[in-house]
Coordinates of C-alpha atoms in Angstrom, one line a residue:
M1128 CA 110.8 117.5 66.9
T1129 CA 109.3 118.3 70.2
M1130 CA 105.6 118.9 70.6
H1131 CA 104.0 120.3 73.7
A1132 CA 100.2 120.6 74.1
Y1133 CA 98.4 121.6 77.3
S1134 CA 94.8 121.4 78.1
F1135 CA 92.7 120.6 81.1
W1136 CA 90.5 117.5 81.0
S1137 CA 86.8 118.0 81.9
E1138 CA 84.2 115.5 82.8
N1139 CA 83.2 115.6 79.1
G1140 CA 86.6 114.7 77.8
T1141 CA 86.8 111.9 75.4
A1142 CA 89.3 109.8 73.4
K1143 CA 88.3 108.3 70.1
G1144 CA 90.2 106.0 67.8
N1145 CA 89.7 105.3 64.1
R1146 CA 90.4 101.9 62.7
P1147 CA 92.8 101.1 59.9
P1148 CA 93.5 101.9 57.2
L1149 CA 93.5 105.5 58.4
T1150 CA 94.4 104.8 62.0
S1151 CA 94.3 107.7 64.3
L1152 CA 93.7 108.6 68.0
S1153 CA 91.9 111.8 68.9
L1154 CA 91.9 113.3 72.4
L1155 CA 89.3 115.9 73.1
P1156 CA 89.9 117.1 76.7
D1157 CA 86.7 119.2 76.8
G1158 CA 84.6 116.8 74.7
R1159 CA 84.5 119.2 71.8
H1160 CA 86.9 119.8 68.9
K1161 CA 88.1 123.1 70.5
D1162 CA 91.3 121.6 72.0
E1163 CA 91.6 118.4 69.9
L1164 CA 94.9 116.5 69.6
E1165 CA 95.0 113.9 66.8
V1166 CA 97.8 111.5 66.4
L1167 CA 98.2 109.7 63.1
F1168 CA 100.6 107.1 61.7
H1169 CA 102.5 107.7 58.5
Q1170 CA 100.6 106.2 55.6
N1171 CA 103.3 103.5 55.1
T1172 CA 103.5 102.3 58.7
P1173 CA 103.0 98.6 58.7
I1174 CA 99.9 97.4 60.7
E1175 CA 102.1 95.3 63.0
Q1176 CA 104.2 98.3 63.9
Q1177 CA 101.0 100.3 64.5
L1178 CA 99.8 97.6 66.9
V1179 CA 103.1 97.7 68.8
I1180 CA 102.9 101.4 69.2
A1181 CA 99.2 101.3 70.2
D1182 CA 100.1 98.7 72.9
R1183 CA 102.8 101.0 74.2
V1184 CA 100.3 103.9 74.3
L1185 CA 97.7 101.7 76.0
A1186 CA 100.3 100.6 78.7
G1187 CA 101.2 104.2 79.4
V1188 CA 97.5 105.3 79.7
Q1189 CA 96.8 102.2 81.9
Q1190 CA 99.7 103.1 84.2
W1191 CA 98.4 106.7 84.4
R1192 CA 94.9 105.5 85.2
D1193 CA 96.2 103.0 87.8
G1194 CA 98.2 105.7 89.6
I1195 CA 95.1 107.9 89.8
A1196 CA 93.1 104.9 91.2
E1197 CA 95.8 104.1 93.7
Y1198 CA 95.9 107.7 94.9
A1199 CA 92.1 107.8 95.1
E1200 CA 92.1 104.6 97.2
Q1201 CA 94.7 106.1 99.6
E1202 CA 92.6 109.2 100.0
R1203 CA 89.4 107.1 100.7
T1204 CA 91.4 105.0 103.2
A1205 CA 92.8 108.1 104.9
N1206 CA 89.4 109.7 105.1
D1207 CA 87.8 106.5 106.5
D1208 CA 90.6 106.2 109.1
L1209 CA 90.1 109.9 110.1
E1210 CA 86.3 109.4 110.4
A1211 CA 86.9 106.3 112.5
A1212 CA 89.3 108.1 114.8
R1213 CA 86.8 111.0 115.3
A1214 CA 84.1 108.5 116.2
E1215 CA 86.4 106.8 118.7
I1216 CA 87.3 110.2 120.2
V1217 CA 83.6 111.0 120.6
R1218 CA 83.0 107.5 122.1
L1219 CA 85.9 107.9 124.6
K1220 CA 84.8 111.4 125.6
A1221 CA 81.3 110.1 126.2
Q1222 CA 82.7 107.2 128.2
A1223 CA 84.9 109.5 130.3
G1224 CA 81.9 111.7 131.0
E1225 CA 79.9 108.7 132.2
S1226 CA 82.6 107.7 134.7
E1227 CA 82.9 111.1 136.3

């Protein structure tokens, strides 16, 4: 079975988990129940298997988050470098104007 669900996350998006015995994970991209995705375990899924699966999901989400953080840092670094280069150009132009 293949499931596809698409929704855009907003700043109000949330993820909520319910504890055993009715373990579930709810993703609400807009913070409301309009576009909710809820993932459940079969009733007879052993708790240790639920933990293994939850760890795998957590690792995937952590990898996703770390990729976003890395990209954000690269963007900040690039913007800082660009601003420093512009300041250096202004300084060099001013210096060149003084020596004329």
